[in-house]
Amino acid sequence: MYTYSIPGFAEPVSSISHLLSAGLFAVLGVLLLRRGQGSMTRLVVLAVFVVSCVFLLSMSGVYHLLAPGGAGHTVLQRLDHAGIFVLIAGSFTPVHGILFTGWGRWGVLLLIWTLATTGITLKVIFFDSIPEWLGLTLYLSLGWIGLASGITLWRRYGGALVRPLVFSGLSYTVGGVLEFLRMPILIPGVIGPHELLHISVLAGIGFHFRFLFGMLNRTAPRGA
């Protein structure tokens, strides 16, 4: 779908929405870290999530700001896609780093970050060779590994706490599917499936923040 540009922004909705949201979630991240004080482990794993959010949104915002064709656009395109893996792994980090112990904490995080690093490597090196459907499958498969974690947390803490986490996963999934199907086009040249993907990513991050704030209200600080 052709996208109307404005001076300085090749894809205005995609770029502006993610650049502004990078600032917003950075501020919310500071509040989240303040709420997590009392344990170095909590602060570190929460910081990993906040940095992963700001990294993805910043890379995405700048990438969609640039017109295609230049070296900067090519580099940022790869960083944008790599940032998706960073965000997925970063989203797992505070959940397992705070709510789980033993293998359920560090074993799962080691697995997730290993898979994410592998995905980043494949995406960066073989970017032009990986079909879109395979890239989407990699993202969603890595993200939905968290289903088992969600079921465990639902049983342990109840639906009121875990529901935002479910909505977060669904938001990312719906956005990815709409992007793959190339539909719908709400405003031709302005808002289509790619812009809806960007909005769904923001919704997914927002729901995850909501879950983390609720999680911190329910759990006492624990040491490293």
Tab-separated table of N, CA and C in Angstrom, residues 44-197:
chain	number	residue	atom	x	y	z
A	44	VAL	N	16.974	-4.528	37.931
A	44	VAL	CA	17.680	-4.932	36.713
A	44	VAL	C	16.715	-5.510	35.688
A	45	VAL	N	15.854	-6.433	36.108
A	45	VAL	CA	14.962	-7.077	35.136
A	45	VAL	C	13.911	-6.097	34.621
A	46	LEU	N	13.466	-5.174	35.469
A	46	LEU	CA	12.534	-4.149	35.007
A	46	LEU	C	13.221	-3.205	34.025
A	47	ALA	N	14.478	-2.856	34.305
A	47	ALA	CA	15.224	-1.979	33.408
A	47	ALA	C	15.425	-2.626	32.046
A	48	VAL	N	15.642	-3.934	32.019
A	48	VAL	CA	15.799	-4.642	30.744
A	48	VAL	C	14.542	-4.471	29.898
A	49	PHE	N	13.373	-4.604	30.515
A	49	PHE	CA	12.122	-4.435	29.773
A	49	PHE	C	11.973	-3.013	29.260
A	50	VAL	N	12.217	-2.033	30.117
A	50	VAL	CA	12.060	-0.633	29.714
A	50	VAL	C	12.996	-0.296	28.559
A	51	VAL	N	14.250	-0.699	28.673
A	51	VAL	CA	15.222	-0.422	27.610
A	51	VAL	C	14.815	-1.113	26.312
A	52	SER	N	14.302	-2.335	26.403
A	52	SER	CA	13.888	-3.055	25.191
A	52	SER	C	12.740	-2.333	24.493
A	53	CYS	N	11.807	-1.786	25.271
A	53	CYS	CA	10.691	-1.031	24.688
A	53	CYS	C	11.185	0.221	23.980
A	54	VAL	N	11.991	1.005	24.689
A	54	VAL	CA	12.473	2.265	24.128
A	54	VAL	C	13.365	2.007	22.919
A	55	PHE	N	14.160	0.948	22.962
A	55	PHE	CA	15.021	0.615	21.824
A	55	PHE	C	14.189	0.310	20.587
A	56	LEU	N	13.217	-0.590	20.717
A	56	LEU	CA	12.401	-0.944	19.558
A	56	LEU	C	11.673	0.271	19.000
A	57	LEU	N	11.008	1.025	19.873
A	57	LEU	CA	10.208	2.155	19.402
A	57	LEU	C	11.081	3.237	18.781
A	58	SER	N	12.271	3.449	19.319
A	58	SER	CA	13.180	4.446	18.755
A	58	SER	C	13.676	4.014	17.377
A	59	MET	N	14.108	2.752	17.270
A	59	MET	CA	14.586	2.251	15.982
A	59	MET	C	13.471	2.280	14.944
A	60	SER	N	12.293	1.856	15.355
A	60	SER	CA	11.146	1.838	14.450
A	60	SER	C	10.773	3.249	14.015
A	61	GLY	N	10.739	4.170	14.979
A	61	GLY	CA	10.354	5.541	14.663
A	61	GLY	C	11.306	6.195	13.686
A	62	VAL	N	12.605	6.025	13.893
A	62	VAL	CA	13.588	6.635	12.999
A	62	VAL	C	13.596	5.929	11.647
A	63	TYR	N	13.470	4.608	11.654
A	63	TYR	CA	13.448	3.857	10.396
A	63	TYR	C	12.294	4.313	9.509
A	64	HIS	N	11.117	4.465	10.071
A	64	HIS	CA	9.962	4.867	9.271
A	64	HIS	C	9.953	6.363	8.962
A	65	LEU	N	10.869	7.079	9.569
A	65	LEU	CA	11.043	8.490	9.250
A	65	LEU	C	11.813	8.659	7.946
A	66	LEU	N	12.733	7.736	7.672
A	66	LEU	CA	13.620	7.855	6.517
A	66	LEU	C	12.982	7.309	5.242
A	67	ALA	N	13.301	7.939	4.137
A	67	ALA	CA	12.843	7.448	2.838
A	67	ALA	C	13.684	6.247	2.426
A	68	PRO	N	13.083	5.276	1.728
A	68	PRO	CA	13.835	4.091	1.292
A	68	PRO	C	14.979	4.458	0.355
A	69	GLY	N	16.008	3.611	0.372
A	69	GLY	CA	17.081	3.769	-0.600
A	69	GLY	C	18.442	4.066	-0.032
A	70	GLY	N	18.496	4.725	1.107
A	70	GLY	CA	19.786	5.079	1.668
A	70	GLY	C	20.354	3.992	2.560
A	71	ALA	N	21.648	4.129	2.881
A	71	ALA	CA	22.301	3.153	3.749
A	71	ALA	C	21.702	3.186	5.150
A	72	GLY	N	21.364	4.388	5.628
A	72	GLY	CA	20.761	4.509	6.952
A	72	GLY	C	19.444	3.772	7.047
A	73	HIS	N	18.647	3.865	6.000
A	73	HIS	CA	17.363	3.169	5.964
A	73	HIS	C	17.571	1.661	6.033
A	74	THR	N	18.565	1.159	5.309
A	74	THR	CA	18.841	-0.281	5.299
A	74	THR	C	19.279	-0.772	6.672
A	75	VAL	N	20.180	-0.028	7.314
A	75	VAL	CA	20.666	-0.417	8.639
A	75	VAL	C	19.538	-0.384	9.661
A	76	LEU	N	18.763	0.689	9.646
A	76	LEU	CA	17.690	0.827	10.634
A	76	LEU	C	16.570	-0.176	10.402
A	77	GLN	N	16.377	-0.590	9.160
A	77	GLN	CA	15.386	-1.627	8.889
A	77	GLN	C	15.753	-2.912	9.612
A	78	ARG	N	17.013	-3.254	9.583
A	78	ARG	CA	17.465	-4.460	10.288
A	78	ARG	C	17.399	-4.285	11.806
A	79	LEU	N	17.747	-3.103	12.286
A	79	LEU	CA	17.649	-2.840	13.721
A	79	LEU	C	16.197	-2.855	14.178
A	80	ASP	N	15.306	-2.373	13.327
A	80	ASP	CA	13.879	-2.390	13.638
A	80	ASP	C	13.392	-3.823	13.824
A	81	HIS	N	13.746	-4.687	12.900
A	81	HIS	CA	13.317	-6.086	12.988
A	81	HIS	C	14.016	-6.805	14.138
A	82	ALA	N	15.293	-6.497	14.356
A	82	ALA	CA	16.004	-7.089	15.489
A	82	ALA	C	15.380	-6.643	16.803
A	83	GLY	N	14.901	-5.399	16.828
A	83	GLY	CA	14.288	-4.872	18.039
A	83	GLY	C	13.049	-5.632	18.471
A	84	ILE	N	12.376	-6.277	17.534
A	84	ILE	CA	11.203	-7.080	17.894
A	84	ILE	C	11.625	-8.245	18.777
A	85	PHE	N	12.707	-8.910	18.400
A	85	PHE	CA	13.216	-10.005	19.237
A	85	PHE	C	13.666	-9.490	20.600
A	86	VAL	N	14.302	-8.320	20.611
A	86	VAL	CA	14.746	-7.731	21.877
A	86	VAL	C	13.548	-7.445	22.775
A	87	LEU	N	12.475	-6.899	22.198
A	87	LEU	CA	11.286	-6.596	22.992
A	87	LEU	C	10.646	-7.863	23.542
A	88	ILE	N	10.557	-8.905	22.723
A	88	ILE	CA	9.945	-10.156	23.188
A	88	ILE	C	10.727	-10.712	24.372
A	89	ALA	N	12.048	-10.819	24.217
A	89	ALA	CA	12.868	-11.338	25.316
A	89	ALA	C	12.836	-10.396	26.512
A	90	GLY	N	12.847	-9.099	26.237
A	90	GLY	CA	12.783	-8.132	27.323
A	90	GLY	C	11.481	-8.195	28.086
A	91	SER	N	10.399	-8.566	27.413
A	91	SER	CA	9.100	-8.692	28.079
A	91	SER	C	9.059	-9.902	29.003
A	92	PHE	N	9.736	-10.971	28.617
A	92	PHE	CA	9.825	-12.150	29.481
A	92	PHE	C	10.631	-11.862	30.751
A	93	THR	N	11.620	-10.976	30.638
A	93	THR	CA	12.635	-10.842	31.683
A	93	THR	C	12.085	-10.461	33.055
A	94	PRO	N	11.266	-9.406	33.198
A	94	PRO	CA	10.766	-9.102	34.540
A	94	PRO	C	9.752	-10.113	35.046
A	95	VAL	N	9.001	-10.723	34.137
A	95	VAL	CA	7.999	-11.710	34.554
A	95	VAL	C	8.684	-12.897	35.220
A	96	HIS	N	9.664	-13.464	34.541
A	96	HIS	CA	10.348	-14.639	35.096
A	96	HIS	C	11.388	-14.246	36.137
A	97	GLY	N	11.940	-13.055	36.016
A	97	GLY	CA	12.944	-12.629	36.973
A	97	GLY	C	12.382	-12.304	38.340
A	98	ILE	N	11.078	-12.005	38.407
A	98	ILE	CA	10.455	-11.631	39.681
A	98	ILE	C	9.497	-12.696	40.200
A	99	LEU	N	8.703	-13.270	39.311
A	99	LEU	CA	7.630	-14.168	39.754
A	99	LEU	C	8.025	-15.637	39.789
A	100	PHE	N	9.176	-15.980	39.239
A	100	PHE	CA	9.607	-17.376	39.222
A	100	PHE	C	10.933	-17.514	39.967
A	101	THR	N	11.249	-18.744	40.340
A	101	THR	CA	12.519	-19.028	41.010
A	101	THR	C	13.205	-20.212	40.331
A	102	GLY	N	14.486	-20.396	40.640
A	102	GLY	CA	15.215	-21.552	40.133
A	102	GLY	C	15.234	-21.616	38.619
A	103	TRP	N	15.021	-22.841	38.066
A	103	TRP	CA	15.040	-23.017	36.613
A	103	TRP	C	13.955	-22.190	35.945
A	104	GLY	N	12.804	-22.051	36.602
A	104	GLY	CA	11.722	-21.260	36.036
A	104	GLY	C	12.086	-19.802	35.870
A	105	ARG	N	13.098	-19.355	36.589
A	105	ARG	CA	13.575	-17.989	36.424
A	105	ARG	C	14.703	-17.937	35.402
A	106	TRP	N	15.891	-18.362	35.806
A	106	TRP	CA	17.064	-18.178	34.966
A	106	TRP	C	17.130	-19.171	33.815
A	107	GLY	N	16.611	-20.374	33.975
A	107	GLY	CA	16.624	-21.335	32.882
A	107	GLY	C	15.776	-20.873	31.713
A	108	VAL	N	14.572	-20.409	32.013
A	108	VAL	CA	13.678	-19.925	30.954
A	108	VAL	C	14.248	-18.672	30.301
A	109	LEU	N	14.787	-17.762	31.117
A	109	LEU	CA	15.345	-16.536	30.546
A	109	LEU	C	16.555	-16.831	29.663
A	110	LEU	N	17.370	-17.793	30.059
A	110	LEU	CA	18.504	-18.183	29.216
A	110	LEU	C	18.013	-18.737	27.887
A	111	LEU	N	16.970	-19.565	27.925
A	111	LEU	CA	16.394	-20.123	26.702
A	111	LEU	C	15.842	-19.020	25.807
A	112	ILE	N	15.052	-18.116	26.385
A	112	ILE	CA	14.410	-17.062	25.602
A	112	ILE	C	15.445	-16.137	24.972
A	113	TRP	N	16.424	-15.730	25.745
A	113	TRP	CA	17.428	-14.819	25.200
A	113	TRP	C	18.328	-15.512	24.175
A	114	THR	N	18.556	-16.805	24.340
A	114	THR	CA	19.319	-17.550	23.334
A	114	THR	C	18.551	-17.613	22.020
A	115	LEU	N	17.252	-17.910	22.108
A	115	LEU	CA	16.424	-17.953	20.903
A	115	LEU	C	16.317	-16.576	20.262
A	116	ALA	N	16.170	-15.543	21.089
A	116	ALA	CA	16.075	-14.183	20.562
A	116	ALA	C	17.373	-13.778	19.867
A	117	THR	N	18.498	-14.100	20.471
A	117	THR	CA	19.789	-13.780	19.864
A	117	THR	C	19.967	-14.517	18.540
A	118	THR	N	19.518	-15.766	18.501
A	118	THR	CA	19.568	-16.530	17.248
A	118	THR	C	18.693	-15.876	16.189
A	119	GLY	N	17.486	-15.464	16.589
A	119	GLY	CA	16.588	-14.793	15.659
A	119	GLY	C	17.170	-13.494	15.139
A	120	ILE	N	17.784	-12.720	16.030
A	120	ILE	CA	18.411	-11.462	15.615
A	120	ILE	C	19.514	-11.733	14.593
A	121	THR	N	20.337	-12.718	14.869
A	121	THR	CA	21.442	-13.054	13.966
A	121	THR	C	20.930	-13.456	12.588
A	122	LEU	N	19.920	-14.311	12.568
A	122	LEU	CA	19.357	-14.752	11.290
A	122	LEU	C	18.746	-13.581	10.531
A	123	LYS	N	18.015	-12.727	11.250
A	123	LYS	CA	17.350	-11.599	10.613
A	123	LYS	C	18.354	-10.614	10.025
A	124	VAL	N	19.411	-10.335	10.770
A	124	VAL	CA	20.390	-9.351	10.318
A	124	VAL	C	21.211	-9.885	9.144
A	125	ILE	N	21.652	-11.137	9.236
A	125	ILE	CA	22.534	-11.694	8.205
A	125	ILE	C	21.761	-12.102	6.954
A	126	PHE	N	20.598	-12.730	7.156
A	126	PHE	CA	19.836	-13.262	6.021
A	126	PHE	C	18.533	-12.486	5.812
A	127	PHE	N	18.574	-11.185	6.045
A	127	PHE	CA	17.355	-10.372	6.025
A	127	PHE	C	16.567	-10.540	4.732
A	128	ASP	N	17.247	-10.446	3.600
A	128	ASP	CA	16.558	-10.493	2.307
A	128	ASP	C	16.137	-11.903	1.911
A	129	SER	N	16.644	-12.917	2.616
A	129	SER	CA	16.338	-14.303	2.254
A	129	SER	C	15.217	-14.907	3.085
A	130	ILE	N	14.873	-14.274	4.199
A	130	ILE	CA	13.847	-14.829	5.077
A	130	ILE	C	12.477	-14.325	4.636
A	131	PRO	N	11.581	-15.213	4.204
A	131	PRO	CA	10.248	-14.774	3.778
A	131	PRO	C	9.463	-14.192	4.945
A	132	GLU	N	8.508	-13.348	4.617
A	132	GLU	CA	7.744	-12.652	5.656
A	132	GLU	C	7.018	-13.630	6.572
A	133	TRP	N	6.455	-14.688	5.989
A	133	TRP	CA	5.690	-15.626	6.809
A	133	TRP	C	6.585	-16.309	7.843
A	134	LEU	N	7.848	-16.563	7.468
A	134	LEU	CA	8.766	-17.207	8.403
A	134	LEU	C	9.160	-16.243	9.517
A	135	GLY	N	9.398	-14.988	9.151
A	135	GLY	CA	9.718	-13.995	10.169
A	135	GLY	C	8.588	-13.841	11.170
A	136	LEU	N	7.346	-13.763	10.664
A	136	LEU	CA	6.187	-13.641	11.547
A	136	LEU	C	6.055	-14.867	12.440
A	137	THR	N	6.282	-16.046	11.862
A	137	THR	CA	6.200	-17.282	12.647
A	137	THR	C	7.233	-17.294	13.769
A	138	LEU	N	8.441	-16.829	13.481
A	138	LEU	CA	9.489	-16.777	14.504
A	138	LEU	C	9.098	-15.846	15.639
A	139	TYR	N	8.588	-14.669	15.295
A	139	TYR	CA	8.189	-13.706	16.322
A	139	TYR	C	7.082	-14.268	17.205
A	140	LEU	N	6.019	-14.746	16.557
A	140	LEU	CA	4.860	-15.207	17.323
A	140	LEU	C	5.179	-16.467	18.123
A	141	SER	N	5.973	-17.361	17.539
A	141	SER	CA	6.323	-18.591	18.261
A	141	SER	C	7.121	-18.274	19.518
A	142	LEU	N	8.075	-17.366	19.405
A	142	LEU	CA	8.871	-16.984	20.570
A	142	LEU	C	7.992	-16.321	21.622
A	143	GLY	N	7.108	-15.438	21.170
A	143	GLY	CA	6.236	-14.760	22.121
A	143	GLY	C	5.285	-15.695	22.838
A	144	TRP	N	4.719	-16.636	22.092
A	144	TRP	CA	3.708	-17.511	22.693
A	144	TRP	C	4.306	-18.682	23.462
A	145	ILE	N	5.637	-18.741	23.553
A	145	ILE	CA	6.237	-19.640	24.541
A	145	ILE	C	5.751	-19.238	25.930
A	146	GLY	N	5.423	-17.955	26.056
A	146	GLY	CA	4.935	-17.441	27.328
A	146	GLY	C	3.572	-17.956	27.734
A	147	LEU	N	2.898	-18.709	26.858
A	147	LEU	CA	1.581	-19.237	27.224
A	147	LEU	C	1.673	-20.114	28.465
A	148	ALA	N	2.690	-20.960	28.526
A	148	ALA	CA	2.852	-21.831	29.696
A	148	ALA	C	3.071	-21.005	30.955
A	149	SER	N	3.855	-19.939	30.824
A	149	SER	CA	4.082	-19.059	31.969
A	149	SER	C	2.785	-18.398	32.396
A	150	GLY	N	2.004	-17.959	31.410
A	150	GLY	CA	0.740	-17.304	31.719
A	150	GLY	C	-0.228	-18.220	32.445
A	151	ILE	N	-0.293	-19.480	32.014
A	151	ILE	CA	-1.177	-20.442	32.682
A	151	ILE	C	-0.739	-20.647	34.126
A	152	THR	N	0.569	-20.773	34.333
A	152	THR	CA	1.094	-20.941	35.694
A	152	THR	C	0.740	-19.745	36.565
A	153	LEU	N	0.924	-18.548	36.026
A	153	LEU	CA	0.638	-17.344	36.803
A	153	LEU	C	-0.854	-17.180	37.049
A	154	TRP	N	-1.682	-17.570	36.082
A	154	TRP	CA	-3.139	-17.490	36.254
A	154	TRP	C	-3.569	-18.363	37.423
A	155	ARG	N	-3.030	-19.570	37.476
A	155	ARG	CA	-3.380	-20.475	38.575
A	155	ARG	C	-2.869	-19.954	39.915
A	156	ARG	N	-1.720	-19.309	39.882
A	156	ARG	CA	-1.089	-18.872	41.130
A	156	ARG	C	-1.675	-17.555	41.643
A	157	TYR	N	-1.955	-16.619	40.730
A	157	TYR	CA	-2.362	-15.276	41.152
A	157	TYR	C	-3.779	-14.891	40.738
A	158	GLY	N	-4.362	-15.638	39.798
A	158	GLY	CA	-5.719	-15.328	39.375
A	158	GLY	C	-5.768	-14.471	38.125
A	159	GLY	N	-6.948	-14.437	37.516
A	159	GLY	CA	-7.121	-13.758	36.238
A	159	GLY	C	-7.006	-12.255	36.303
A	160	ALA	N	-7.366	-11.642	37.424
A	160	ALA	CA	-7.332	-10.187	37.517
A	160	ALA	C	-5.927	-9.646	37.274
A	161	LEU	N	-4.929	-10.330	37.789
A	161	LEU	CA	-3.551	-9.885	37.596
A	161	LEU	C	-3.044	-10.220	36.199
A	162	VAL	N	-3.349	-11.412	35.716
A	162	VAL	CA	-2.720	-11.931	34.495
A	162	VAL	C	-3.428	-11.458	33.226
A	163	ARG	N	-4.673	-11.019	33.335
A	163	ARG	CA	-5.444	-10.661	32.139
A	163	ARG	C	-4.725	-9.646	31.243
A	164	PRO	N	-4.122	-8.577	31.779
A	164	PRO	CA	-3.404	-7.660	30.884
A	164	PRO	C	-2.277	-8.328	30.107
A	165	LEU	N	-1.656	-9.336	30.698
A	165	LEU	CA	-0.596	-10.067	30.004
A	165	LEU	C	-1.163	-10.822	28.804
A	166	VAL	N	-2.349	-11.388	28.974
A	166	VAL	CA	-3.021	-12.081	27.869
A	166	VAL	C	-3.378	-11.088	26.766
A	167	PHE	N	-3.937	-9.941	27.158
A	167	PHE	CA	-4.301	-8.918	26.175
A	167	PHE	C	-3.066	-8.418	25.419
A	168	SER	N	-1.940	-8.355	26.117
A	168	SER	CA	-0.701	-7.934	25.467
A	168	SER	C	-0.324	-8.901	24.347
A	169	GLY	N	-0.322	-10.191	24.648
A	169	GLY	CA	0.007	-11.187	23.636
A	169	GLY	C	-0.960	-11.177	22.468
A	170	LEU	N	-2.235	-11.010	22.767
A	170	LEU	CA	-3.240	-10.964	21.701
A	170	LEU	C	-3.067	-9.732	20.822
A	171	SER	N	-2.701	-8.607	21.420
A	171	SER	CA	-2.493	-7.379	20.647
A	171	SER	C	-1.386	-7.567	19.622
A	172	TYR	N	-0.258	-8.105	20.066
A	172	TYR	CA	0.843	-8.351	19.135
A	172	TYR	C	0.425	-9.321	18.033
A	173	THR	N	-0.304	-10.360	18.409
A	173	THR	CA	-0.697	-11.387	17.444
A	173	THR	C	-1.639	-10.829	16.392
A	174	VAL	N	-2.647	-10.089	16.825
A	174	VAL	CA	-3.606	-9.503	15.884
A	174	VAL	C	-2.893	-8.555	14.928
A	175	GLY	N	-2.011	-7.722	15.462
A	175	GLY	CA	-1.275	-6.798	14.606
A	175	GLY	C	-0.421	-7.514	13.580
A	176	GLY	N	0.263	-8.572	14.000
A	176	GLY	CA	1.099	-9.327	13.077
A	176	GLY	C	0.296	-10.003	11.983
A	177	VAL	N	-0.856	-10.546	12.335
A	177	VAL	CA	-1.706	-11.221	11.352
A	177	VAL	C	-2.270	-10.218	10.349
A	178	LEU	N	-2.715	-9.054	10.827
A	178	LEU	CA	-3.241	-8.027	9.921
A	178	LEU	C	-2.165	-7.557	8.950
A	179	GLU	N	-0.948	-7.401	9.451
A	179	GLU	CA	0.162	-6.996	8.586
A	179	GLU	C	0.412	-8.059	7.516
A	180	PHE	N	0.380	-9.320	7.901
A	180	PHE	CA	0.628	-10.407	6.955
A	180	PHE	C	-0.482	-10.490	5.908
A	181	LEU	N	-1.727	-10.262	6.326
A	181	LEU	CA	-2.870	-10.350	5.413
A	181	LEU	C	-3.044	-9.099	4.561
A	182	ARG	N	-2.286	-8.026	4.904
A	182	ARG	CA	-2.377	-6.756	4.186
A	182	ARG	C	-3.792	-6.167	4.237
A	183	MET	N	-4.422	-6.276	5.379
A	183	MET	CA	-5.764	-5.730	5.546
A	183	MET	C	-6.010	-5.454	7.029
A	184	PRO	N	-6.951	-4.533	7.326
A	184	PRO	CA	-7.734	-3.690	6.423
A	184	PRO	C	-7.009	-2.377	6.111
A	185	ILE	N	-7.511	-1.678	5.108
A	185	ILE	CA	-7.033	-0.330	4.801
A	185	ILE	C	-8.122	0.636	5.250
A	186	LEU	N	-7.900	1.312	6.351
A	186	LEU	CA	-8.923	2.193	6.919
A	186	LEU	C	-8.968	3.537	6.207
A	187	ILE	N	-7.803	4.140	6.000
A	187	ILE	CA	-7.711	5.406	5.268
A	187	ILE	C	-6.601	5.234	4.237
A	188	PRO	N	-6.949	5.074	2.959
A	188	PRO	CA	-5.926	4.805	1.941
A	188	PRO	C	-4.790	5.821	1.978
A	189	GLY	N	-3.581	5.301	2.020
A	189	GLY	CA	-2.410	6.160	2.034
A	189	GLY	C	-2.049	6.713	3.391
A	190	VAL	N	-2.885	6.460	4.392
A	190	VAL	CA	-2.644	7.020	5.729
A	190	VAL	C	-2.605	5.927	6.792
A	191	ILE	N	-3.687	5.160	6.899
A	191	ILE	CA	-3.773	4.109	7.917
A	191	ILE	C	-4.171	2.799	7.247
A	192	GLY	N	-3.222	1.899	7.181
A	192	GLY	CA	-3.453	0.563	6.640
A	192	GLY	C	-2.960	-0.484	7.619
A	193	PRO	N	-2.743	-1.701	7.153
A	193	PRO	CA	-2.345	-2.782	8.062
A	193	PRO	C	-1.020	-2.533	8.771
A	194	HIS	N	-0.087	-1.855	8.112
A	194	HIS	CA	1.204	-1.623	8.777
A	194	HIS	C	1.045	-0.633	9.929
A	195	GLU	N	0.251	0.395	9.708
A	195	GLU	CA	-0.005	1.347	10.790
A	195	GLU	C	-0.773	0.684	11.925
A	196	LEU	N	-1.688	-0.216	11.584
A	196	LEU	CA	-2.416	-0.952	12.621
A	196	LEU	C	-1.475	-1.863	13.399
A	197	LEU	N	-0.470	-2.424	12.713
A	197	LEU	CA	0.547	-3.204	13.423
A	197	LEU	C	1.258	-2.332	14.451
